Structure formats: C-alpha cells, structure tokens
C-alpha cells in the first residue's frame, strides 16, 4: 500500500511522493511496452505504486498540468506512455519534444507520474533551444523553422501521426514572423 505523504495543489502527488513510491513499488514492470499495454487495457489494470523504468523519446513538453508522452526510441510507435510531472519538479525538467530521455514512471492516485525524467540526448529543437533560445519575431529564419517544424522534425518529435499541430509549433512558432530566406541571424 502506497501512502501519499504530501499532497500539494489540487491533490497532485509531489516529487517526494513519487520518490517514495519508487523505493517501495507495488509492482515493477520489465519493460515500458508491458506497462503501456496494461495502461491501455484499463485505467484500473495498474496497481497503485506500479513502476517502470526505461528509455524513450519525448513527444511533448513535461508539465505538472498536462500529460506528456514518451514513446519507444525506435520511432515505430511500439509503445507510448503518458505521465505528469509531480508537483515541485518542473523547474528541474527542461526536456523538449524529440529529446531522448531516461525515465521512471510510477502510478500514484490513479495517474502516471514521472519519478525521474532525464534528457540523454537533445533532439533538433532541444539543441536549437540550448544554443539560440526561444524563437523571437523577425529573428526566425526559414531554415530554423523547417528544422524545428518540418516533416523530419515532426517525425523526431513524434507528432507526425496526429491531426493537430505539434507542441513545438504551437508553443514557439505559431504567430511568429519568419524571415522567408535561408540563414538569418538566428
């Protein structure tokens, strides 16, 4: 039985809760594929405190308020897990869609939470963010736009199978003025 020690805003588990659950898991899964299959089977198929660790690729921005997906590193969509960031962790999580990550997911209060999420290798957009910062009007070159939001970027960010805009496009490029020429300052 997992005891939630500190429940923060809105009843969400904290980082300490996730860490405690990982130390004493009620069930440990051998693979993210098995864990994801149980998640798909039924919301009640996973016991409180169930845990899985693995490697994958982020398909969203980690957040306390919305689900973030991590999927199989191969890109063949063999499995995908959705999880929240525990309250109080977000300032330590700087992952971007397309980044390769190590993760530990734990089941708390009927939801999945990242007990650990560490960027191993930056994807194209993540590298651009580290080197050049967030896009700014009149400083977004067409080259940067295509590298971060083009077809290849959509595949890397795992958003090529959806009918909606990628999170990178929506958050950083939508509504920006792009320089419709090659290089540019940024």
CSV table of C-alpha atoms in Angstrom, one decimal:
chain,number,residue,atom,x,y,z
A,1,UNK,CA,0.0,0.0,0.0
A,2,UNK,CA,1.5,3.4,-1.1
A,3,UNK,CA,0.9,6.2,1.3
A,4,UNK,CA,0.9,9.7,-0.2
A,5,UNK,CA,2.8,11.7,2.3
A,6,UNK,CA,2.4,15.2,0.9
A,7,UNK,CA,-0.4,16.1,-1.4
A,8,UNK,CA,0.1,19.5,-3.0
A,9,UNK,CA,-2.1,21.8,-5.1
A,10,UNK,CA,-5.3,20.1,-6.3
A,11,UNK,CA,-4.3,16.8,-4.7
A,12,UNK,CA,-1.4,16.1,-7.1
A,13,UNK,CA,1.5,13.9,-5.7
A,14,UNK,CA,4.8,15.7,-5.1
A,15,UNK,CA,8.3,14.7,-6.1
A,16,UNK,CA,8.8,13.2,-2.6
A,17,UNK,CA,5.7,11.0,-3.1
A,18,UNK,CA,7.0,9.7,-6.4
A,19,UNK,CA,10.4,9.1,-5.0
A,20,UNK,CA,8.9,7.2,-2.0
A,21,UNK,CA,6.8,5.0,-4.4
A,22,UNK,CA,9.8,4.1,-6.5
A,23,UNK,CA,11.7,2.9,-3.4
A,24,UNK,CA,8.8,0.5,-2.5
A,25,UNK,CA,7.0,-0.3,-5.7
A,26,UNK,CA,3.9,-2.5,-5.5
A,27,UNK,CA,4.8,-3.9,-8.9
A,28,UNK,CA,7.8,-3.5,-11.2
A,29,UNK,CA,7.4,-4.0,-14.9
A,30,UNK,CA,10.3,-5.4,-17.0
A,31,UNK,CA,9.5,-3.1,-20.0
A,32,UNK,CA,7.8,0.1,-20.9
A,33,UNK,CA,5.9,-1.9,-23.5
A,34,UNK,CA,4.3,-4.1,-20.9
A,35,UNK,CA,3.5,-1.2,-18.7
A,36,UNK,CA,1.9,0.7,-21.6
A,37,UNK,CA,-0.1,-2.3,-22.6
A,38,UNK,CA,-1.6,-2.5,-19.1
A,39,UNK,CA,-2.4,1.2,-19.2
A,40,UNK,CA,-4.3,0.7,-22.4
A,41,UNK,CA,-6.1,-2.3,-21.1
A,42,UNK,CA,-7.9,-0.5,-18.3
A,43,UNK,CA,-7.3,2.5,-16.1
A,44,UNK,CA,-7.6,0.1,-13.1
A,45,UNK,CA,-5.2,-2.5,-14.6
A,46,UNK,CA,-2.2,-1.0,-12.8
A,47,UNK,CA,-1.9,-1.1,-9.0
A,48,UNK,CA,-1.1,2.0,-7.0
A,49,UNK,CA,2.7,2.2,-6.8
A,50,UNK,CA,3.4,0.2,-10.0
A,51,UNK,CA,6.7,1.3,-11.5
A,52,UNK,CA,8.6,1.1,-14.8
A,53,UNK,CA,12.0,2.5,-15.9
A,54,UNK,CA,13.2,2.8,-19.5
A,55,UNK,CA,14.5,4.9,-22.4
A,56,UNK,CA,12.3,6.8,-24.9
A,57,UNK,CA,11.7,10.0,-26.8
A,58,UNK,CA,9.6,12.9,-25.6
A,59,UNK,CA,6.6,13.8,-27.7
A,60,UNK,CA,5.6,16.8,-25.6
A,61,UNK,CA,6.8,19.3,-23.0
A,62,UNK,CA,6.8,17.9,-19.5
A,63,UNK,CA,4.3,19.6,-17.2
A,64,UNK,CA,2.6,19.4,-13.9
A,65,UNK,CA,-0.7,20.4,-15.5
A,66,UNK,CA,-0.9,18.3,-18.7
A,67,UNK,CA,0.2,14.9,-19.8
A,68,UNK,CA,3.5,14.4,-21.5
A,69,UNK,CA,4.1,11.5,-23.8
A,70,UNK,CA,7.2,9.4,-24.0
A,71,UNK,CA,7.4,6.7,-26.7
A,72,UNK,CA,9.7,4.0,-28.0
A,73,UNK,CA,13.1,5.2,-29.1
A,74,UNK,CA,12.9,3.3,-32.4
A,75,UNK,CA,10.2,5.7,-33.7
A,76,UNK,CA,8.0,2.7,-34.7
A,77,UNK,CA,5.4,3.6,-32.1
A,78,UNK,CA,5.8,0.2,-30.4
A,79,UNK,CA,4.6,1.8,-27.1
A,80,UNK,CA,3.8,5.2,-25.6
A,81,UNK,CA,3.3,6.3,-22.0
A,82,UNK,CA,1.6,9.5,-20.8
A,83,UNK,CA,2.6,10.9,-17.5
A,84,UNK,CA,2.5,14.1,-15.4
A,85,UNK,CA,5.4,15.8,-13.7
A,86,UNK,CA,5.0,15.6,-9.9
A,87,UNK,CA,4.3,19.0,-8.2
A,88,UNK,CA,7.5,20.9,-7.5
A,89,UNK,CA,9.6,19.1,-10.1
A,90,UNK,CA,9.0,21.3,-13.2
A,91,UNK,CA,11.9,23.7,-12.7
A,92,UNK,CA,14.3,20.7,-13.0
A,93,UNK,CA,12.8,19.4,-16.2
A,94,UNK,CA,13.9,21.0,-19.4
A,95,UNK,CA,13.0,18.3,-21.9
A,96,UNK,CA,11.7,19.2,-25.4
A,97,UNK,CA,9.8,17.1,-27.9
A,98,UNK,CA,12.3,14.9,-29.8
A,99,UNK,CA,14.8,14.6,-26.9
A,100,UNK,CA,15.9,11.1,-25.9
A,101,UNK,CA,15.3,10.5,-22.2
A,102,UNK,CA,15.7,8.1,-19.4
A,103,UNK,CA,12.6,7.8,-17.3
A,104,UNK,CA,10.9,6.2,-14.3
A,105,UNK,CA,7.1,6.3,-14.3
A,106,UNK,CA,5.1,5.4,-11.2
A,107,UNK,CA,1.4,5.0,-10.7
A,108,UNK,CA,0.0,7.4,-8.0
A,109,UNK,CA,-3.6,8.4,-7.3
A,110,UNK,CA,-4.7,6.6,-10.5
A,111,UNK,CA,-2.4,8.6,-12.8
A,112,UNK,CA,1.1,8.1,-14.2
A,113,UNK,CA,3.9,10.4,-12.9
A,114,UNK,CA,7.5,10.8,-13.9
A,115,UNK,CA,9.5,10.0,-10.8
A,116,UNK,CA,12.6,10.5,-12.9
A,117,UNK,CA,13.0,12.2,-16.3
A,118,UNK,CA,16.5,12.9,-17.6
A,119,UNK,CA,17.5,14.1,-21.0
A,120,UNK,CA,20.2,11.9,-22.5
A,121,UNK,CA,20.4,13.4,-26.0
A,122,UNK,CA,18.9,16.6,-27.3
A,123,UNK,CA,16.7,16.4,-30.4
A,124,UNK,CA,16.9,19.1,-33.1
A,125,UNK,CA,14.6,21.5,-31.4
A,126,UNK,CA,16.2,21.0,-28.0
A,127,UNK,CA,19.6,21.7,-29.4
A,128,UNK,CA,18.3,24.9,-31.0
A,129,UNK,CA,16.8,26.0,-27.7
A,130,UNK,CA,20.1,25.5,-25.8
A,131,UNK,CA,22.2,27.3,-28.5
A,132,UNK,CA,19.8,30.1,-29.5
A,133,UNK,CA,17.0,30.4,-27.0
A,134,UNK,CA,13.3,30.7,-27.8
A,135,UNK,CA,12.3,32.0,-31.3
A,136,UNK,CA,11.7,35.7,-31.5
A,137,UNK,CA,9.8,37.7,-34.2
A,138,UNK,CA,11.9,38.8,-37.1
A,139,UNK,CA,14.8,36.6,-35.9
A,140,UNK,CA,13.3,33.2,-37.0
A,141,UNK,CA,15.0,32.1,-40.2
A,142,UNK,CA,13.2,29.9,-42.6
A,143,UNK,CA,16.0,27.3,-42.1
A,144,UNK,CA,15.3,27.2,-38.4
A,145,UNK,CA,11.6,27.0,-38.9
A,146,UNK,CA,12.0,24.0,-41.3
A,147,UNK,CA,14.5,22.3,-39.0
A,148,UNK,CA,12.2,22.7,-36.0
A,149,UNK,CA,8.8,22.2,-37.6
A,150,UNK,CA,9.3,20.5,-40.9
A,151,UNK,CA,8.5,16.9,-41.9
A,152,UNK,CA,11.7,15.4,-40.4
A,153,UNK,CA,11.2,17.4,-37.2
A,154,UNK,CA,7.6,16.2,-36.9
A,155,UNK,CA,8.8,12.6,-37.1
A,156,UNK,CA,11.5,13.2,-34.5
A,157,UNK,CA,9.1,14.9,-32.2
A,158,UNK,CA,6.6,12.1,-32.6
A,159,UNK,CA,3.9,14.4,-33.9
A,160,UNK,CA,3.7,13.1,-37.5
A,161,UNK,CA,0.8,10.7,-36.6
A,162,UNK,CA,-1.5,13.3,-35.3
A,163,UNK,CA,-4.0,15.6,-37.0
A,164,UNK,CA,-3.1,18.6,-34.8
A,165,UNK,CA,-0.2,21.0,-34.7
A,166,UNK,CA,3.0,19.9,-32.9
A,167,UNK,CA,3.6,21.3,-29.5
A,168,UNK,CA,6.8,22.9,-30.7
A,169,UNK,CA,5.0,24.7,-33.5
A,170,UNK,CA,2.1,25.8,-31.2
A,171,UNK,CA,4.3,27.0,-28.4
A,172,UNK,CA,7.2,28.6,-30.2
A,173,UNK,CA,6.5,29.3,-33.8
A,174,UNK,CA,2.7,29.9,-34.4
A,175,UNK,CA,2.1,33.6,-34.9
A,176,UNK,CA,5.8,34.4,-35.3
A,177,UNK,CA,7.2,36.4,-38.2
A,178,UNK,CA,9.6,34.2,-40.2
A,179,UNK,CA,12.3,35.5,-42.4
A,180,UNK,CA,11.5,33.8,-45.7
A,181,UNK,CA,15.1,33.4,-46.7
A,182,UNK,CA,17.9,30.9,-45.8
A,183,UNK,CA,20.2,31.6,-42.9
A,184,UNK,CA,19.5,34.7,-40.9
A,185,UNK,CA,21.0,35.8,-37.6
A,186,UNK,CA,19.2,33.1,-35.5
